[in-house]
Amino acid sequence: VQLQASGGGLVQAGGSLRLSCAASERAFDRRNVGWFRQAPGKEREFVAILLWRRRSTYYAESVKGRFTIYRDNAKKTVYLQMNSLKPEDTAVYYCAAQGFMYDGTAYYTVSDYSLWGQGTQVTVSS
């Protein structure tokens, strides 16, 4: 049961990146998968989530309208398309999954997730 994040890099402000979270079958099937980020000296914060049952998406206010989360079921991968990047988006980005078949409404804090991938660094230069 694992998640593997990738796709980070260095980009200029205004640019785009697409992060990928490849999951094993048990980490992907009927699980909500989200993205968090952690900047140096700051706590890990919620970025986005895609719900497995209703296919609803939720975003942090700071990224709404710029980031899009979506999934490819055939590839068992969740993506985070990041456009119009800003220097304040610089952080290590983590993907995470909630419990199997979780259908609640708690998904904004670290403790709401049971599976975590390793981080991928995103650096946005000004």
PDB file of C-alpha atoms in Angstrom:
ATOM      1  CA  VAL A   1       0.000   0.000   0.000  1.00  0.00           C
ATOM      2  CA  GLN A   2       1.912   3.012  -1.199  1.00  0.00           C
ATOM      3  CA  LEU A   3       1.830   6.395  -2.870  1.00  0.00           C
ATOM      4  CA  GLN A   4       4.604   7.826  -5.030  1.00  0.00           C
ATOM      5  CA  ALA A   5       4.670  11.560  -5.757  1.00  0.00           C
ATOM      6  CA  SER A   6       6.674  13.051  -8.608  1.00  0.00           C
ATOM      7  CA  GLY A   7       6.765  15.962 -11.025  1.00  0.00           C
ATOM      8  CA  GLY A   8       8.228  18.718  -8.902  1.00  0.00           C
ATOM      9  CA  GLY A   9      10.889  21.089 -10.144  1.00  0.00           C
ATOM     10  CA  LEU A  10      11.994  24.659 -10.591  1.00  0.00           C
ATOM     11  CA  VAL A  11       9.726  27.009 -12.524  1.00  0.00           C
ATOM     12  CA  GLN A  12       9.421  30.750 -12.973  1.00  0.00           C
ATOM     13  CA  ALA A  13       6.496  32.671 -11.559  1.00  0.00           C
ATOM     14  CA  GLY A  14       3.521  32.392 -13.873  1.00  0.00           C
ATOM     15  CA  GLY A  15       4.595  28.974 -15.090  1.00  0.00           C
ATOM     16  CA  SER A  16       2.989  25.566 -14.714  1.00  0.00           C
ATOM     17  CA  LEU A  17       3.809  22.153 -13.325  1.00  0.00           C
ATOM     18  CA  ARG A  18       1.903  18.915 -13.098  1.00  0.00           C
ATOM     19  CA  LEU A  19       2.452  16.687 -10.090  1.00  0.00           C
ATOM     20  CA  SER A  20       1.652  12.986 -10.195  1.00  0.00           C
ATOM     21  CA  CYS A  21       0.742  10.623  -7.385  1.00  0.00           C
ATOM     22  CA  ALA A  22       1.014   7.008  -8.496  1.00  0.00           C
ATOM     23  CA  ALA A  23      -0.736   4.620  -6.153  1.00  0.00           C
ATOM     24  CA  SER A  24      -0.837   0.921  -5.569  1.00  0.00           C
ATOM     25  CA  GLU A  25      -4.235  -0.719  -6.048  1.00  0.00           C
ATOM     26  CA  ARG A  26      -5.037  -0.723  -2.338  1.00  0.00           C
ATOM     27  CA  ALA A  27      -3.973   2.889  -1.915  1.00  0.00           C
ATOM     28  CA  PHE A  28      -6.097   4.086  -4.824  1.00  0.00           C
ATOM     29  CA  ASP A  29      -9.309   2.102  -5.002  1.00  0.00           C
ATOM     30  CA  ARG A  30     -12.239   3.788  -3.214  1.00  0.00           C
ATOM     31  CA  ARG A  31     -10.073   6.285  -1.388  1.00  0.00           C
ATOM     32  CA  ASN A  32     -10.092  10.043  -1.306  1.00  0.00           C
ATOM     33  CA  VAL A  33      -6.693  11.292  -2.433  1.00  0.00           C
ATOM     34  CA  GLY A  34      -5.413  14.753  -1.672  1.00  0.00           C
ATOM     35  CA  TRP A  35      -2.385  16.994  -1.832  1.00  0.00           C
ATOM     36  CA  PHE A  36      -0.703  18.891   0.966  1.00  0.00           C
ATOM     37  CA  ARG A  37       2.344  21.118   0.977  1.00  0.00           C
ATOM     38  CA  GLN A  38       4.910  22.226   3.486  1.00  0.00           C
ATOM     39  CA  ALA A  39       7.074  25.291   3.131  1.00  0.00           C
ATOM     40  CA  PRO A  40      10.260  25.721   5.200  1.00  0.00           C
ATOM     41  CA  GLY A  41       9.433  26.603   8.778  1.00  0.00           C
ATOM     42  CA  LYS A  42       5.714  26.155   8.271  1.00  0.00           C
ATOM     43  CA  GLU A  43       3.205  23.462   9.041  1.00  0.00           C
ATOM     44  CA  ARG A  44       1.945  21.103   6.397  1.00  0.00           C
ATOM     45  CA  GLU A  45      -1.181  22.554   4.830  1.00  0.00           C
ATOM     46  CA  PHE A  46      -4.061  21.244   2.765  1.00  0.00           C
ATOM     47  CA  VAL A  47      -4.016  22.022  -0.952  1.00  0.00           C
ATOM     48  CA  ALA A  48      -6.676  19.930  -2.701  1.00  0.00           C
ATOM     49  CA  ILE A  49      -8.680  16.716  -2.538  1.00  0.00           C
ATOM     50  CA  LEU A  50     -10.691  14.576  -4.932  1.00  0.00           C
ATOM     51  CA  LEU A  51     -13.447  12.465  -3.374  1.00  0.00           C
ATOM     52  CA  TRP A  52     -13.732   8.911  -4.672  1.00  0.00           C
ATOM     53  CA  ARG A  53     -17.514   8.552  -4.361  1.00  0.00           C
ATOM     54  CA  ARG A  54     -18.940  11.876  -5.508  1.00  0.00           C
ATOM     55  CA  ARG A  55     -15.893  12.895  -7.550  1.00  0.00           C
ATOM     56  CA  SER A  56     -16.133  16.294  -5.874  1.00  0.00           C
ATOM     57  CA  THR A  57     -13.051  18.450  -5.535  1.00  0.00           C
ATOM     58  CA  TYR A  58     -12.094  20.917  -2.842  1.00  0.00           C
ATOM     59  CA  TYR A  59      -9.263  23.408  -2.821  1.00  0.00           C
ATOM     60  CA  ALA A  60      -7.494  25.697  -0.432  1.00  0.00           C
ATOM     61  CA  GLU A  61      -8.472  29.308  -1.050  1.00  0.00           C
ATOM     62  CA  SER A  62      -4.892  30.174  -1.916  1.00  0.00           C
ATOM     63  CA  VAL A  63      -4.866  27.843  -4.934  1.00  0.00           C
ATOM     64  CA  LYS A  64      -8.488  27.962  -6.074  1.00  0.00           C
ATOM     65  CA  GLY A  65      -8.741  28.823  -9.751  1.00  0.00           C
ATOM     66  CA  ARG A  66      -5.084  28.006 -10.389  1.00  0.00           C
ATOM     67  CA  PHE A  67      -4.736  24.344  -9.383  1.00  0.00           C
ATOM     68  CA  THR A  68      -6.781  21.378 -10.602  1.00  0.00           C
ATOM     69  CA  ILE A  69      -6.848  17.895  -9.103  1.00  0.00           C
ATOM     70  CA  TYR A  70      -7.973  14.941 -11.191  1.00  0.00           C
ATOM     71  CA  ARG A  71      -7.430  11.216 -11.451  1.00  0.00           C
ATOM     72  CA  ASP A  72      -6.758   8.609 -14.105  1.00  0.00           C
ATOM     73  CA  ASN A  73      -8.292   5.361 -12.879  1.00  0.00           C
ATOM     74  CA  ALA A  74      -6.569   3.235 -15.492  1.00  0.00           C
ATOM     75  CA  LYS A  75      -3.171   4.494 -14.378  1.00  0.00           C
ATOM     76  CA  LYS A  76      -4.134   4.632 -10.686  1.00  0.00           C
ATOM     77  CA  THR A  77      -2.695   8.106 -10.596  1.00  0.00           C
ATOM     78  CA  VAL A  78      -3.928  11.386  -9.151  1.00  0.00           C
ATOM     79  CA  TYR A  79      -2.604  14.585 -10.695  1.00  0.00           C
ATOM     80  CA  LEU A  80      -2.299  18.140  -9.494  1.00  0.00           C
ATOM     81  CA  GLN A  81      -2.115  20.592 -12.373  1.00  0.00           C
ATOM     82  CA  MET A  82      -0.641  23.835 -11.101  1.00  0.00           C
ATOM     83  CA  ASN A  83      -0.930  26.955 -13.251  1.00  0.00           C
ATOM     84  CA  SER A  84      -0.049  30.599 -12.662  1.00  0.00           C
ATOM     85  CA  LEU A  85       2.464  29.562 -10.046  1.00  0.00           C
ATOM     86  CA  LYS A  86       3.623  32.103  -7.499  1.00  0.00           C
ATOM     87  CA  PRO A  87       6.762  32.200  -5.329  1.00  0.00           C
ATOM     88  CA  GLU A  88       4.555  31.518  -2.301  1.00  0.00           C
ATOM     89  CA  ASP A  89       3.654  28.141  -3.828  1.00  0.00           C
ATOM     90  CA  THR A  90       7.220  27.007  -3.146  1.00  0.00           C
ATOM     91  CA  ALA A  91       7.065  23.971  -0.869  1.00  0.00           C
ATOM     92  CA  VAL A  92       7.448  20.230  -0.667  1.00  0.00           C
ATOM     93  CA  TYR A  93       4.228  18.722  -1.985  1.00  0.00           C
ATOM     94  CA  TYR A  94       2.830  15.485  -0.590  1.00  0.00           C
ATOM     95  CA  CYS A  95       0.022  13.278  -1.785  1.00  0.00           C
ATOM     96  CA  ALA A  96      -2.034  11.420   0.781  1.00  0.00           C
ATOM     97  CA  ALA A  97      -4.985   9.050   0.919  1.00  0.00           C
ATOM     98  CA  GLN A  98      -7.755   8.696   3.451  1.00  0.00           C
ATOM     99  CA  GLY A  99      -9.135   5.467   4.842  1.00  0.00           C
ATOM    100  CA  PHE A 100     -10.677   2.859   2.561  1.00  0.00           C
ATOM    101  CA  MET A 101     -14.223   3.879   1.581  1.00  0.00           C
ATOM    102  CA  TYR A 102     -14.159   6.918   3.854  1.00  0.00           C
ATOM    103  CA  ASP A 103     -17.186   9.030   3.025  1.00  0.00           C
ATOM    104  CA  GLY A 104     -17.046  11.701   5.694  1.00  0.00           C
ATOM    105  CA  THR A 105     -16.387  15.406   5.499  1.00  0.00           C
ATOM    106  CA  ALA A 106     -13.085  15.728   7.321  1.00  0.00           C
ATOM    107  CA  TYR A 107     -10.258  16.203   4.870  1.00  0.00           C
ATOM    108  CA  TYR A 108      -8.456  19.432   5.682  1.00  0.00           C
ATOM    109  CA  THR A 109      -5.941  18.294   8.275  1.00  0.00           C
ATOM    110  CA  VAL A 110      -2.964  15.944   8.265  1.00  0.00           C
ATOM    111  CA  SER A 111      -4.564  13.624  10.814  1.00  0.00           C
ATOM    112  CA  ASP A 112      -7.482  12.952   8.438  1.00  0.00           C
ATOM    113  CA  TYR A 113      -5.165  10.895   6.197  1.00  0.00           C
ATOM    114  CA  SER A 114      -3.732   7.435   6.799  1.00  0.00           C
ATOM    115  CA  LEU A 115      -1.391   7.006   3.826  1.00  0.00           C
ATOM    116  CA  TRP A 116       1.347   9.388   2.703  1.00  0.00           C
ATOM    117  CA  GLY A 117       3.725   9.498  -0.193  1.00  0.00           C
ATOM    118  CA  GLN A 118       7.179  10.993  -0.090  1.00  0.00           C
ATOM    119  CA  GLY A 119       7.334  14.661  -1.006  1.00  0.00           C
ATOM    120  CA  THR A 120       8.301  16.324  -4.246  1.00  0.00           C
ATOM    121  CA  GLN A 121       9.921  19.754  -4.205  1.00  0.00           C
ATOM    122  CA  VAL A 122       8.319  22.633  -6.080  1.00  0.00           C
ATOM    123  CA  THR A 123      10.312  25.844  -6.326  1.00  0.00           C
ATOM    124  CA  VAL A 124       8.863  28.939  -7.969  1.00  0.00           C
ATOM    125  CA  SER A 125      11.313  31.734  -8.714  1.00  0.00           C
ATOM    126  CA  SER A 126      10.278  35.364  -8.956  1.00  0.00           C
TER     127      SER A 126
END
